[in-house]
Amino acid sequence: MDRCIYGCSAVSFFFLFILTASALPQTLEPGHHNITGSGQINSNSVLVALLDSRYTELAELVEKALLLQTLEDAVGRHNITIFAPRNEALERDLDPGFKRFLLQPGNLKSLQTLLLSHIIPTRVGSTQWPEESSKRVKHVTLGHGQVLHLSKTKGNVNRLVVNSAVITRPDDLTRPDGLIHGIERLLIPRSVQEDFNRRRNLRSISAVLPEGAPEIDPRTNRLKKSAAAAAAVPAGAPPVLPIQSAMAPGPSLAPAPAPGPGGPRHHFNGEAQVKDFIHTLLHYGGYNEMADILVNLTSLATEMGRLVSEGYVLTVLAPNDEAMAKLTTDQLSEPGAPEQIMYYHIIPEYQTEESMYNSVRRFGKVKYETLRFPHKVAAKEADGSVKFGSGDRSAYLFDPDIYTDGRISVQGIDGVLFPEEEEETVKKPSGSVKKVVQTRRGTFD
Ligand SMILES: *[C@@H]1O[C@H](CO)[C@@H](O)[C@H](O)[C@H]1NC(C)=O
Ligand SMILES: *[C@@H]1O[C@H](CO)[C@@H](O)[C@H](O)[C@H]1NC(C)=O
Ligand SMILES: *[C@@H]1O[C@H](CO)[C@@H](O)[C@H](O)[C@H]1NC(C)=O
């Protein structure tokens, strides 16, 4: 075919596609990459630039997602800004299972949402980023209901950031109808991640049969053995004991219990859920340090899995890599220090961005319990977001709802939190919660 002047590249494919789609073959002259009429695509379009660019993996996915027509319509109406993940992010760095999921025909909608979530329907050049590093600007994307936050990293070198991906090539390709920024990694919208998790978990979830929650004898803090008593508590009911009592003695006191399948009375597959959220953190990108620690500290992950299996719910405030990088070796080298830091970032409640934001809006300042008893973490509203901690040691909710499965919620934050040095002397009677150190509840039979 003499149209394949450029070696039948993606661009030729693109125009063949549009030809069929818009049925205007007479407008295309051989060798001219432009079509007039419906879409006003010409060789100067940012779409053509994308298909001919270094971002071949993205271009290929856009084609596979059958999005060219949609994008052609978009640039006909307004400028667009494309955040293009570098090829490595889509080849080497992407979980093969996730990629398979995206390419399955039944998951076309997920793939389309994923890709369209990388595109803003306005022109945002590198000079239009928020000035101060504390500011974040929200943009709605073409992906259904998905938004992106533009910000700058703190410190001396203000690198541009979208969500938590660094812009590696600002204004890489600029055209009259839009521009392309190269980014270090794929931005995975929550809804797509959830679709993937649902698909992946379908089997393990349906394998867990609901059964009555065990009842605890409050005098002994042990399970009642009577089957009748167990049956009185509805399936999935919250546990009877406060989470403190259910926790294993601190990691500094005892070696970690050997990981293994829990007892036969598990209502939820906590271990699978913990694995799943660690996996999600890895996927999400920008949280590798945190995920690493969770993988390395098997005792912590096992403990979380056990608590979730027993019906407790957890919210993890996950510091991003940038925040973790600021930890000094001193802070990490003391025995048990990483565990202590992590425990302070786990709230024994199920909170989402929305629920936390609503409470700080309503109550001004909120204190959440953490698994590092008796320390609490303060939260307040700041800059339209939730800010945890105080002073230097504060952190913003940065990547909301990275993982939410109804029992574990993971919220990305941009700092590492530490309990306040001076313990508050004003003690409020907060229910009947007592700190009880006791043997693991999992050892009954
Ligand atoms: C294609 O674009 C060029 C300039 O970019 C223009 O001169 C030419 O008329 C266009 N061809 C058609 C068929 O629109
Ligand atoms: C795209 O942006 C350019 C430069 O800002 C502007 O001249 C042009 O009119 C815009 N195009 C559309 C379709 O809005
Ligand atoms: C986790 O373990 C791996 C391998 O032992 C090690 O390379 C890595 O530095 C550890 N990460 C953390 C955060 O401790």
XYZ file of C-alpha atoms and ligand atoms in Angstrom:
487
model
C 0.000 0.000 0.000
C 1.394 3.357 -0.892
C -0.132 4.891 2.208
C 2.448 3.103 4.260
C 5.049 5.710 3.553
C 5.958 5.776 7.206
C 6.264 2.048 7.356
C 2.685 1.345 8.337
C 3.352 2.849 11.721
C 0.796 3.498 14.373
C 0.063 6.759 12.618
C -1.065 5.055 9.446
C -3.156 2.760 11.511
C -4.644 5.770 13.192
C -5.709 7.315 9.936
C -7.032 4.124 8.536
C -9.072 3.868 11.665
C -10.422 7.368 11.314
C -11.121 6.787 7.661
C -13.333 3.889 8.475
C -14.833 5.675 11.404
C -15.679 8.923 9.690
C -16.113 7.619 6.154
C -14.380 10.560 4.565
C -11.776 8.872 2.415
C -11.649 11.676 -0.127
C -10.155 14.109 2.394
C -7.008 12.110 2.857
C -4.239 12.719 0.424
C -1.488 10.191 0.368
C 1.340 11.354 2.542
C -0.691 13.998 4.266
C -1.492 13.327 7.820
C -4.562 15.411 8.075
C -8.228 15.030 7.814
C -10.654 17.857 7.568
C -14.312 17.701 8.325
C -15.475 15.991 11.458
C -12.408 15.957 13.680
C -10.079 18.606 12.237
C -7.137 16.366 12.982
C -4.027 17.464 11.247
C -0.442 16.396 11.359
C 0.097 19.021 14.002
C -2.281 17.414 16.439
C -1.134 16.265 19.831
C -2.780 12.922 19.066
C -0.573 12.390 16.062
C 2.356 13.466 18.195
C 1.418 10.851 20.770
C 1.120 8.051 18.246
C 4.489 8.952 16.787
C 6.195 9.581 20.121
C 8.567 7.739 22.416
C 5.498 6.682 24.425
C 4.836 3.693 22.225
C 3.395 1.557 25.021
C 0.814 4.181 25.873
C -0.005 4.752 22.195
C -0.548 1.042 21.760
C -2.871 0.874 24.744
C -4.839 3.854 23.456
C -5.384 1.991 20.213
C -6.273 -1.233 21.974
C -8.752 0.663 24.114
C -10.466 1.951 20.930
C -10.112 5.484 22.222
C -8.853 7.272 19.129
C -12.296 8.437 18.073
C -13.081 9.699 21.572
C -9.821 11.615 21.686
C -10.269 12.980 18.217
C -13.611 14.380 19.318
C -11.985 15.772 22.453
C -9.277 17.710 20.652
C -11.926 18.976 18.262
C -13.577 20.702 21.179
C -10.748 21.728 23.464
C -7.072 21.424 24.209
C -5.921 18.377 26.115
C -3.019 17.613 28.421
C -1.743 14.045 28.347
C 0.297 12.559 31.163
C 2.226 9.856 29.367
C 3.876 7.154 31.467
C 7.297 6.198 30.157
C 7.461 2.854 28.415
C 9.213 1.115 31.298
C 6.286 1.958 33.556
C 4.004 -0.022 31.285
C 6.395 -2.833 30.465
C 8.747 -3.744 33.251
C 7.118 -1.985 36.210
C 3.578 -3.103 35.644
C 2.297 -6.169 37.404
C 1.762 -8.810 34.700
C -1.526 -9.873 36.267
C -2.792 -6.317 36.141
C -1.720 -5.898 32.546
C -3.456 -9.128 31.584
C -6.551 -7.872 33.325
C -6.438 -4.615 31.355
C -6.104 -6.362 28.031
C -8.965 -8.775 28.527
C -11.828 -7.733 26.253
C -14.296 -7.891 29.125
C -12.326 -5.206 30.960
C -12.296 -2.657 28.155
C -14.125 -0.134 30.346
C -11.402 -0.369 32.996
C -8.694 0.137 30.400
C -10.515 3.124 28.957
C -11.022 4.683 32.392
C -7.376 4.097 33.203
C -6.140 5.798 30.046
C -8.635 8.645 30.065
C -7.625 9.355 33.658
C -4.265 10.432 32.259
C -5.830 13.167 30.163
C -7.104 16.569 31.272
C -9.454 18.441 28.918
C -7.502 21.685 29.205
C -4.040 22.855 28.447
C -1.783 22.761 31.491
C 1.795 23.628 30.669
C 4.625 23.254 33.145
C 4.375 26.943 33.983
C 0.806 26.498 35.122
C 1.597 24.308 38.114
C 0.700 25.605 41.576
C 3.419 27.984 42.732
C 3.950 26.882 46.309
C 4.877 23.363 47.139
C 2.090 23.143 49.727
C -0.614 23.850 47.164
C -2.407 21.280 45.132
C -4.597 21.980 42.151
C -7.305 19.557 41.213
C -8.210 18.782 37.610
C -11.041 16.668 36.357
C -9.864 14.175 33.743
C -11.626 12.596 30.785
C -11.800 9.406 32.865
C -15.206 8.989 34.359
C -15.224 10.966 37.615
C -11.469 10.715 38.062
C -9.426 13.706 39.164
C -5.730 14.464 39.212
C -3.890 16.669 41.663
C -0.997 18.777 40.460
C 1.613 19.797 42.996
C 5.307 20.378 43.467
C 7.692 18.452 45.651
C 8.978 20.196 48.724
C 12.615 21.048 49.244
C 15.152 22.791 47.100
C 14.352 21.174 43.816
C 10.691 21.712 43.062
C 9.849 18.876 40.771
C 6.430 18.800 39.226
C 4.146 16.063 40.439
C 0.810 14.695 39.320
C -0.855 12.712 42.079
C 2.311 11.072 43.329
C 4.035 10.570 39.998
C 6.941 12.822 39.176
C 6.850 14.572 35.816
C 10.035 13.360 34.202
C 9.640 15.256 30.936
C 7.615 18.442 31.354
C 6.184 19.799 28.083
C 7.783 16.940 26.201
C 5.629 17.496 23.132
C 3.603 20.633 22.635
C 1.142 21.107 19.821
C -1.518 23.724 19.086
C -4.275 21.498 20.445
C -2.556 20.131 23.496
C 0.603 18.875 25.086
C 2.233 15.822 26.587
C 4.124 15.545 29.855
C 6.210 12.429 30.402
C 5.617 10.863 33.817
C 7.541 8.210 35.672
C 4.721 5.775 36.222
C 1.159 4.833 35.498
C -1.599 6.546 37.491
C -4.079 3.927 38.525
C -7.526 5.234 39.433
C -9.142 3.724 42.462
C -12.126 2.407 40.533
C -9.855 0.478 38.176
C -7.829 -0.883 41.053
C -11.047 -1.974 42.700
C -12.287 -3.659 39.546
C -9.025 -5.543 39.442
C -9.144 -6.465 43.121
C -12.715 -7.630 42.816
C -11.896 -9.793 39.858
C -8.849 -11.222 41.528
C -10.531 -11.803 44.866
C -13.737 -13.249 43.600
C -12.665 -16.743 44.314
C -11.107 -16.186 47.723
C -14.004 -14.050 48.921
C -16.656 -16.511 47.901
C -14.675 -19.248 49.587
C -15.107 -17.637 52.992
C -18.470 -18.624 54.371
C -20.058 -16.203 56.781
C -20.374 -17.614 60.255
C -21.234 -16.286 63.672
C -18.618 -14.146 65.381
C -17.116 -15.807 68.441
C -18.282 -14.527 71.769
C -15.758 -13.545 74.378
C -16.098 -14.122 78.070
C -15.260 -10.665 79.467
C -13.917 -12.091 82.727
C -11.292 -14.248 81.137
C -10.906 -12.439 77.827
C -11.197 -15.832 76.232
C -13.592 -17.241 73.782
C -16.704 -18.899 75.033
C -16.741 -22.371 73.683
C -20.459 -22.841 73.599
C -21.715 -23.126 70.071
C -25.059 -21.688 71.154
C -23.376 -18.566 72.456
C -21.486 -18.190 69.213
C -24.657 -18.521 67.211
C -26.229 -15.622 69.122
C -23.854 -13.137 67.514
C -24.741 -12.361 63.929
C -22.216 -13.173 61.250
C -19.791 -10.375 60.564
C -20.645 -8.530 63.774
C -17.832 -6.405 65.166
C -15.625 -8.188 67.683
C -16.517 -8.029 71.329
C -13.119 -7.170 72.742
C -11.428 -3.822 72.202
C -8.652 -4.182 69.671
C -5.990 -3.634 72.339
C -6.910 -6.896 73.967
C -6.864 -8.707 70.698
C -3.390 -7.602 69.759
C -0.368 -9.712 70.322
C 2.105 -8.332 72.867
C 4.270 -5.650 71.318
C 6.902 -6.760 68.871
C 9.607 -5.738 71.319
C 8.267 -8.138 73.903
C 7.856 -11.307 71.980
C 8.984 -12.915 68.789
C 6.491 -12.819 66.001
C 4.050 -15.657 65.890
C 4.778 -17.960 63.045
C 2.668 -17.015 60.071
C 0.209 -19.638 59.090
C -3.384 -20.209 58.298
C -5.566 -18.986 61.116
C -8.012 -21.055 63.062
C -11.080 -22.472 61.481
C -13.225 -19.658 62.842
C -12.107 -16.919 60.521
C -14.897 -14.764 59.228
C -12.739 -12.814 56.859
C -9.691 -13.807 54.986
C -7.554 -11.156 56.656
C -4.267 -12.472 55.399
C -5.417 -12.337 51.807
C -6.725 -8.828 52.359
C -3.444 -7.670 53.853
C -1.525 -9.228 50.987
C -3.907 -7.586 48.608
C -3.428 -4.121 50.032
C 0.361 -4.464 50.118
C 0.156 -5.523 46.507
C -2.019 -2.526 45.774
C 0.492 -0.220 47.432
C 3.228 -1.632 45.227
C 1.050 -1.186 42.198
C 0.033 2.285 43.036
C 3.639 3.361 42.991
C 5.284 5.957 45.180
C 4.761 3.770 48.258
C 7.460 1.192 47.753
C 9.231 1.896 51.041
C 6.085 1.372 53.040
C 5.192 -1.750 51.095
C 8.734 -3.009 51.602
C 8.541 -2.570 55.338
C 5.244 -4.386 55.438
C 6.684 -7.213 53.386
C 9.820 -7.366 55.530
C 8.073 -7.054 58.862
C 6.175 -10.270 58.494
C 5.137 -10.067 62.143
C 3.317 -6.811 61.502
C 1.614 -8.051 58.356
C 0.650 -11.277 60.098
C -0.749 -9.369 63.028
C -2.803 -7.141 60.738
C -4.089 -10.162 58.869
C -5.068 -11.840 62.102
C -6.918 -8.776 63.396
C -8.831 -8.413 60.150
C -9.644 -12.112 60.173
C -11.113 -11.675 63.612
C -13.370 -8.921 62.416
C -11.407 -5.781 63.273
C -11.107 -2.999 60.750
C -8.017 -0.929 60.057
C -7.067 2.307 58.366
C -3.434 2.593 57.340
C -1.924 6.033 56.879
C 0.821 5.183 54.427
C 3.680 7.683 54.148
C 4.872 7.996 50.572
C 8.427 7.271 49.482
C 9.453 10.888 49.662
C 8.392 11.055 53.297
C 10.055 7.761 54.155
C 13.287 8.907 52.558
C 13.500 11.661 55.160
C 13.639 9.219 58.055
C 17.097 9.132 59.520
C 18.905 5.888 60.167
C 18.769 6.783 63.861
C 15.034 6.788 63.723
C 14.983 3.365 62.137
C 17.905 1.580 63.733
C 16.575 1.087 67.264
C 15.198 -2.387 67.744
C 11.501 -2.377 67.087
C 11.553 1.176 65.768
C 10.088 0.414 62.336
C 7.272 -1.529 63.993
C 6.575 1.323 66.384
C 6.481 3.793 63.526
C 4.147 1.566 61.561
C 1.833 0.903 64.497
C 1.453 4.636 64.940
C 0.177 4.821 61.366
C -2.574 2.289 61.834
C -5.970 3.405 63.090
C -8.305 0.714 64.430
C -11.264 2.173 62.571
C -12.429 2.022 59.013
C -12.070 5.511 57.615
C -12.103 6.762 54.084
C -10.982 10.132 52.805
C -14.565 11.231 52.737
C -15.363 10.132 56.277
C -12.233 11.731 57.686
C -12.694 14.921 55.762
C -16.293 15.139 56.896
C -15.336 14.701 60.538
C -12.583 17.281 60.513
C -14.883 19.678 58.707
C -17.524 19.117 61.299
C -15.517 18.865 64.503
C -12.440 20.924 63.662
C -9.981 18.596 65.302
C -10.336 14.851 65.623
C -8.129 12.366 67.431
C -7.869 8.833 66.191
C -6.641 5.923 68.241
C -3.640 4.145 66.815
C -2.321 0.657 67.332
C 0.554 2.255 69.203
C -1.349 2.528 72.433
C -2.052 4.858 74.042
C -0.876 7.344 71.448
C -3.414 9.026 69.270
C -3.009 10.876 66.041
C -4.634 14.263 65.606
C -6.336 15.313 62.407
C -7.697 18.639 61.295
C -8.840 20.321 58.164
C -6.238 22.267 56.220
C -6.154 23.500 52.642
C -9.215 21.533 51.700
C -7.625 18.317 52.839
C -7.012 16.415 56.050
C -3.825 17.196 57.940
C -2.497 14.737 60.490
C -0.178 15.433 63.394
C 1.031 18.898 64.252
C 3.869 21.274 63.561
C 6.862 19.884 61.742
C 5.623 16.380 62.105
C 2.466 16.802 60.166
C 1.332 15.190 56.976
C -1.387 15.825 54.487
C -3.710 13.223 53.132
C -2.080 13.041 49.736
C -3.386 10.032 47.852
C -6.884 9.331 49.098
C -8.377 5.853 49.220
C -5.505 3.950 47.659
C -7.147 0.801 48.882
C -10.582 0.369 50.417
C -12.169 -3.007 50.736
C -14.557 -2.400 53.594
C -12.192 -3.711 56.269
C -8.830 -2.225 55.384
C -8.460 1.303 54.137
C -5.168 2.760 52.969
C -4.659 6.504 52.735
C -1.460 7.962 51.311
C 0.115 10.762 53.340
C 3.106 12.956 52.588
C 4.923 12.741 55.918
C 5.904 10.301 58.630
C 4.046 10.871 61.884
C 5.384 10.596 65.415
C 3.511 10.782 68.695
C 3.849 14.105 70.456
C 6.731 14.085 72.892
C 4.920 15.371 75.936
C 2.064 13.140 76.896
C -1.108 14.994 77.462
C -1.917 15.185 81.132
C -5.583 15.900 80.625
C -7.126 12.502 80.424
C -10.622 12.095 79.213
C -12.528 9.022 80.302
C -12.868 7.459 76.916
C -15.208 4.575 77.368
C -14.152 1.479 79.195
C -11.156 0.817 76.992
C -8.294 -0.466 79.088
C -4.862 -1.413 78.052
C -4.608 -5.104 78.602
C -1.483 -7.015 77.902
C -2.318 -10.620 77.558
C -1.518 -13.644 75.555
C -2.638 -13.915 71.986
C -6.215 -14.696 71.555
C -5.428 -16.883 68.602
C -4.041 -19.617 70.796
C -7.304 -20.857 72.246
C -8.772 -24.006 70.963
C -3.317 19.328 5.331
O -2.617 20.262 6.115
C -1.860 21.176 5.359
C -1.116 22.065 6.319
O -0.938 21.436 7.541
C -2.778 21.979 4.440
O -2.015 22.866 3.631
C -3.558 21.056 3.564
O -4.498 21.790 2.802
C -4.290 20.027 4.386
N -4.937 19.070 3.547
C -6.214 18.835 3.613
C -6.722 17.785 2.700
O -6.938 19.385 4.416
C -5.869 25.443 22.384
O -4.935 26.301 23.006
C -4.406 27.294 22.145
C -3.335 28.042 22.892
O -3.731 28.315 24.217
C -5.553 28.196 21.658
O -5.042 29.160 20.767
C -6.582 27.335 20.938
O -7.691 28.113 20.552
C -7.053 26.213 21.826
N -7.905 25.317 21.050
C -9.141 24.985 21.411
C -9.881 24.058 20.524
O -9.647 25.431 22.415
C 13.513 -5.441 53.012
O 14.314 -6.583 52.775
C 15.081 -6.513 51.607
C 15.790 -7.832 51.411
O 16.189 -8.378 52.622
C 16.081 -5.351 51.724
O 16.849 -5.233 50.562
C 15.296 -4.059 51.938
O 16.191 -2.995 52.150
C 14.369 -4.191 53.137
N 13.562 -2.992 53.200
C 13.339 -2.338 54.331
C 12.536 -1.113 54.210
O 13.758 -2.706 55.398
